[in-house]
PDB file of C-alpha atoms in Angstrom:
ATOM      1  CA  ILE J  49     -51.667  86.495  -2.162  1.00 48.00           C
ATOM      2  CA  ARG J  50     -48.585  88.257  -3.452  1.00 49.00           C
ATOM      3  CA  VAL J  51     -45.710  88.045  -0.980  1.00 51.00           C
ATOM      4  CA  ASP J  52     -43.464  91.121  -1.202  1.00 56.00           C
ATOM      5  CA  SER J  53     -41.909  90.800   2.227  1.00 58.00           C
ATOM      6  CA  THR J  54     -41.420  87.306   3.578  1.00 62.00           C
ATOM      7  CA  PHE J  55     -41.069  88.528   7.167  1.00 54.00           C
ATOM      8  CA  ILE J  56     -44.218  90.659   7.136  1.00 62.00           C
ATOM      9  CA  HIS J  57     -46.128  87.937   5.346  1.00 55.00           C
ATOM     10  CA  GLN J  58     -45.049  85.258   7.816  1.00 60.00           C
ATOM     11  CA  GLU J  59     -45.311  87.298  11.005  1.00 60.00           C
ATOM     12  CA  VAL J  60     -48.325  89.499  10.294  1.00 70.00           C
ATOM     13  CA  THR J  61     -50.353  88.702   7.185  1.00 77.00           C
ATOM     14  CA  LYS J  62     -50.640  84.952   7.816  1.00 82.00           C
ATOM     15  CA  ILE J  63     -51.602  85.534  11.450  1.00 85.00           C
ATOM     16  CA  GLY J  64     -54.142  88.162  10.402  1.00 87.00           C
ATOM     17  CA  LEU J  65     -55.654  85.786   7.858  1.00 87.00           C
ATOM     18  CA  THR J  66     -55.824  83.057  10.502  1.00 89.00           C
ATOM     19  CA  PHE J  67     -57.700  85.393  12.852  1.00 93.00           C
ATOM     20  CA  LEU J  68     -60.018  86.476  10.043  1.00 94.00           C
ATOM     21  CA  SER J  69     -60.862  82.854   9.219  1.00 94.00           C
ATOM     22  CA  ASP J  70     -63.170  82.877  12.263  1.00 94.00           C
ATOM     23  CA  LYS J  71     -66.663  82.957  10.709  1.00 95.00           C
ATOM     24  CA  ARG J  72     -67.582  86.021  12.754  1.00 96.00           C
ATOM     25  CA  PHE J  73     -64.993  87.956  10.758  1.00 97.00           C
ATOM     26  CA  SER J  74     -66.200  86.741   7.346  1.00 97.00           C
ATOM     27  CA  GLY J  75     -66.986  90.289   6.160  1.00 97.00           C
ATOM     28  CA  ALA J  76     -63.569  91.605   7.182  1.00 96.00           C
ATOM     29  CA  ASN J  77     -61.895  88.522   5.709  1.00 96.00           C
ATOM     30  CA  SER J  78     -63.623  89.042   2.376  1.00 97.00           C
ATOM     31  CA  GLU J  79     -62.556  92.694   2.300  1.00 96.00           C
ATOM     32  CA  PHE J  80     -58.957  91.930   3.289  1.00 95.00           C
ATOM     33  CA  LEU J  81     -58.668  89.222   0.633  1.00 94.00           C
ATOM     34  CA  ALA J  82     -60.183  91.634  -1.905  1.00 96.00           C
ATOM     35  CA  ALA J  83     -57.509  94.188  -0.925  1.00 94.00           C
ATOM     36  CA  HIS J  84     -54.830  91.599  -1.721  1.00 91.00           C
ATOM     37  CA  GLU J  85     -56.489  90.695  -5.012  1.00 94.00           C
ATOM     38  CA  HIS J  86     -56.699  94.352  -6.057  1.00 95.00           C
ATOM     39  CA  TYR J  87     -53.051  94.822  -5.093  1.00 92.00           C
ATOM     40  CA  ARG J  88     -52.009  91.783  -7.119  1.00 91.00           C
ATOM     41  CA  MET J  89     -53.911  93.176 -10.124  1.00 95.00           C
ATOM     42  CA  ARG J  90     -52.282  96.622  -9.618  1.00 94.00           C
ATOM     43  CA  ARG J  91     -55.586  98.282  -8.682  1.00 93.00           C
ATOM     44  CA  TYR J  92     -54.000 100.192  -5.822  1.00 91.00           C
ATOM     45  CA  LYS J  93     -56.825 102.625  -5.044  1.00 88.00           C
ATOM     46  CA  GLU J  94     -59.259  99.744  -4.701  1.00 90.00           C
ATOM     47  CA  SER J  95     -56.780  97.853  -2.535  1.00 92.00           C
ATOM     48  CA  ILE J  96     -56.498 100.782  -0.140  1.00 89.00           C
ATOM     49  CA  LEU J  97     -60.290 101.146   0.023  1.00 89.00           C
ATOM     50  CA  GLU J  98     -60.707  97.468   0.905  1.00 93.00           C
ATOM     51  CA  CYS J  99     -58.016  97.749   3.596  1.00 91.00           C
ATOM     52  CA  ALA J 100     -59.932 100.496   5.371  1.00 89.00           C
ATOM     53  CA  LYS J 101     -63.210  98.609   5.006  1.00 92.00           C
ATOM     54  CA  SER J 102     -61.669  95.489   6.534  1.00 94.00           C
ATOM     55  CA  LEU J 103     -60.474  97.447   9.578  1.00 92.00           C
ATOM     56  CA  GLU J 104     -63.937  98.949  10.033  1.00 93.00           C
ATOM     57  CA  SER J 105     -65.438  95.467   9.765  1.00 96.00           C
ATOM     58  CA  VAL J 106     -63.020  94.026  12.336  1.00 96.00           C
ATOM     59  CA  LEU J 107     -63.950  96.725  14.831  1.00 95.00           C
ATOM     60  CA  LYS J 108     -67.688  96.365  14.164  1.00 97.00           C
ATOM     61  CA  THR J 109     -67.435  92.583  14.590  1.00 97.00           C
ATOM     62  CA  ILE J 110     -65.612  92.941  17.897  1.00 97.00           C
ATOM     63  CA  PHE J 111     -68.193  95.490  19.082  1.00 97.00           C
ATOM     64  CA  ILE J 112     -71.088  93.204  18.127  1.00 96.00           C
ATOM     65  CA  LYS J 113     -69.422  90.286  19.918  1.00 96.00           C
ATOM     66  CA  LYS J 114     -69.080  92.446  23.021  1.00 96.00           C
ATOM     67  CA  ARG J 115     -72.646  93.755  22.597  1.00 96.00           C
ATOM     68  CA  TRP J 116     -71.432  97.338  22.403  1.00 96.00           C
ATOM     69  CA  ILE J 117     -73.800  99.808  20.804  1.00 94.00           C
ATOM     70  CA  PHE J 118     -72.379 101.869  17.952  1.00 95.00           C
ATOM     71  CA  PRO J 119     -73.843 103.760  14.997  1.00 93.00           C
ATOM     72  CA  PRO J 120     -73.793 101.323  12.033  1.00 87.00           C
ATOM     73  CA  ALA J 121     -72.475 103.990   9.651  1.00 89.00           C
ATOM     74  CA  SER J 122     -69.561 104.904  11.935  1.00 92.00           C
ATOM     75  CA  THR J 123     -66.326 106.002  10.309  1.00 87.00           C
ATOM     76  CA  LEU J 124     -63.010 104.336  11.128  1.00 85.00           C
ATOM     77  CA  SER J 125     -62.110 107.311  13.294  1.00 84.00           C
ATOM     78  CA  LYS J 126     -65.333 106.996  15.319  1.00 90.00           C
ATOM     79  CA  LEU J 127     -64.878 103.225  15.690  1.00 91.00           C
ATOM     80  CA  ILE J 128     -61.338 103.736  16.993  1.00 86.00           C
ATOM     81  CA  ALA J 129     -62.674 106.299  19.491  1.00 86.00           C
ATOM     82  CA  ILE J 130     -65.213 103.728  20.734  1.00 92.00           C
ATOM     83  CA  ALA J 131     -62.455 101.103  21.035  1.00 90.00           C
ATOM     84  CA  PHE J 132     -60.536 103.455  23.327  1.00 85.00           C
ATOM     85  CA  GLU J 133     -63.598 104.595  25.295  1.00 89.00           C
ATOM     86  CA  ARG J 134     -64.760 101.034  25.951  1.00 93.00           C
ATOM     87  CA  GLY J 135     -61.334  99.699  26.888  1.00 90.00           C
ATOM     88  CA  LEU J 136     -60.610  97.436  23.924  1.00 91.00           C
ATOM     89  CA  ILE J 137     -57.152  98.984  23.826  1.00 80.00           C
ATOM     90  CA  PRO J 138     -55.337  98.087  27.072  1.00 73.00           C
ATOM     91  CA  GLU J 139     -55.327 100.845  29.666  1.00 71.00           C
ATOM     92  CA  TYR J 140     -51.544 100.874  29.951  1.00 72.00           C
ATOM     93  CA  MET J 141     -51.385 101.725  26.250  1.00 69.00           C
ATOM     94  CA  GLN J 142     -53.918 104.489  26.687  1.00 63.00           C
ATOM     95  CA  SER J 143     -51.323 106.473  28.625  1.00 60.00           C
ATOM     96  CA  GLN J 144     -49.824 106.976  25.170  1.00 56.00           C
ATOM     97  CA  PHE J 145     -53.356 107.665  23.936  1.00 47.00           C
ATOM     98  CA  ASN J 146     -52.526 110.467  21.550  1.00 55.00           C
ATOM     99  CA  SER J 147     -49.677 108.649  19.840  1.00 63.00           C
ATOM    100  CA  LEU J 148     -51.439 105.299  19.448  1.00 57.00           C
ATOM    101  CA  ARG J 149     -54.761 106.850  18.496  1.00 60.00           C
ATOM    102  CA  GLY J 150     -53.006 109.136  16.029  1.00 66.00           C
ATOM    103  CA  LEU J 151     -51.231 106.175  14.434  1.00 63.00           C
ATOM    104  CA  LEU J 152     -54.431 104.150  14.121  1.00 59.00           C
ATOM    105  CA  GLU J 153     -56.442 107.069  12.749  1.00 63.00           C
ATOM    106  CA  SER J 154     -53.780 108.502  10.466  1.00 63.00           C
ATOM    107  CA  GLY J 155     -52.619 105.206   9.006  1.00 64.00           C
ATOM    108  CA  VAL J 156     -54.949 103.345   6.687  1.00 66.00           C
ATOM    109  CA  GLY J 157     -57.814 105.822   7.095  1.00 63.00           C
ATOM    110  CA  SER J 158     -55.755 108.812   6.034  1.00 64.00           C
ATOM    111  CA  ILE J 159     -54.186 106.971   3.114  1.00 69.00           C
ATOM    112  CA  ARG J 160     -57.679 106.047   1.927  1.00 61.00           C
ATOM    113  CA  ASN J 161     -58.956 109.600   2.340  1.00 59.00           C
ATOM    114  CA  LYS J 162     -56.007 111.177   0.532  1.00 62.00           C
ATOM    115  CA  VAL J 163     -55.634 108.884  -2.475  1.00 63.00           C
ATOM    116  CA  ALA J 164     -58.652 106.623  -2.875  1.00 62.00           C
ATOM    117  CA  GLY J 165     -61.701 107.492  -0.799  1.00 58.00           C
ATOM    118  CA  HIS J 166     -62.965 110.644  -2.479  1.00 54.00           C
ATOM    119  CA  GLY J 167     -63.342 112.059  -5.966  1.00 60.00           C
ATOM    120  CA  GLN J 168     -59.971 112.811  -7.470  1.00 59.00           C
ATOM    121  CA  GLY J 169     -61.058 116.006  -9.193  1.00 59.00           C
ATOM    122  CA  GLN J 170     -59.594 117.232 -12.444  1.00 66.00           C
ATOM    123  CA  GLU J 171     -56.213 115.497 -12.121  1.00 71.00           C
ATOM    124  CA  ILE J 172     -55.934 111.699 -12.192  1.00 70.00           C
ATOM    125  CA  VAL J 173     -54.413 110.448  -8.957  1.00 69.00           C
ATOM    126  CA  THR J 174     -51.892 107.663  -9.456  1.00 79.00           C
ATOM    127  CA  VAL J 175     -51.199 105.562  -6.383  1.00 79.00           C
ATOM    128  CA  PRO J 176     -47.710 104.058  -6.225  1.00 83.00           C
ATOM    129  CA  ASP J 177     -47.448 100.367  -5.422  1.00 87.00           C
ATOM    130  CA  HIS J 178     -45.352 100.958  -2.304  1.00 86.00           C
ATOM    131  CA  LEU J 179     -48.160 103.039  -0.766  1.00 83.00           C
ATOM    132  CA  ALA J 180     -50.679 100.233  -1.395  1.00 87.00           C
ATOM    133  CA  ALA J 181     -48.215  97.671   0.012  1.00 87.00           C
ATOM    134  CA  TYR J 182     -47.719  99.812   3.115  1.00 85.00           C
ATOM    135  CA  SER J 183     -51.476 100.047   3.536  1.00 86.00           C
ATOM    136  CA  LEU J 184     -51.802  96.259   3.300  1.00 88.00           C
ATOM    137  CA  HIS J 185     -49.030  95.703   5.863  1.00 86.00           C
ATOM    138  CA  LEU J 186     -50.413  98.323   8.214  1.00 86.00           C
ATOM    139  CA  THR J 187     -53.901  96.844   7.902  1.00 89.00           C
ATOM    140  CA  ALA J 188     -52.652  93.334   8.663  1.00 90.00           C
ATOM    141  CA  SER J 189     -50.716  94.441  11.738  1.00 87.00           C
ATOM    142  CA  THR J 190     -53.664  96.507  13.003  1.00 87.00           C
ATOM    143  CA  ILE J 191     -56.038  93.566  12.510  1.00 92.00           C
ATOM    144  CA  VAL J 192     -53.718  91.317  14.518  1.00 92.00           C
ATOM    145  CA  PHE J 193     -53.379  93.977  17.228  1.00 88.00           C
ATOM    146  CA  LEU J 194     -57.137  94.590  17.542  1.00 91.00           C
ATOM    147  CA  ILE J 195     -58.114  90.921  17.578  1.00 93.00           C
ATOM    148  CA  GLU J 196     -55.392  90.113  20.109  1.00 92.00           C
ATOM    149  CA  CYS J 197     -56.688  92.989  22.274  1.00 90.00           C
ATOM    150  CA  ASP J 198     -60.146  91.436  22.014  1.00 93.00           C
ATOM    151  CA  HIS J 199     -58.846  87.952  22.882  1.00 90.00           C
ATOM    152  CA  SER J 200     -56.959  89.244  25.913  1.00 86.00           C
ATOM    153  CA  SER J 201     -60.067  90.933  27.278  1.00 69.00           C
ATOM    154  CA  CYS J 202     -62.248  87.804  27.119  1.00 51.00           C
TER     155      CYS J 202
END
């Protein structure tokens, strides 16, 4: 794994990878590691796609663990809505519902949708490395946040 920011790597990425080493998160772990591999190889669109997939997989894994019903083909936005509705996100944070939900939905999901998740059309879309790095960092911190929310509700 390429380490661009020692602090973020130490405080977020390593913790996220530790959480994802739980066998229940093997799908999300595979996707998150693939995101890092794509980033290292300068395949930034693919890295961003894998970031979003890993977040979806984390949420689906938590929902399965909790025996929550959800449509298997749910989008990241729908999964985040379920996380709020079912109380995965602490109630005291839900008072800032719009801000937190907006951050979660507009972060990795929006980056994917804007630069990597759909056909690019006539013009070739070039994704700068800093946008892919931001997506990786945001994904890692969101993974840590979601899994810690799950742990605290056990």
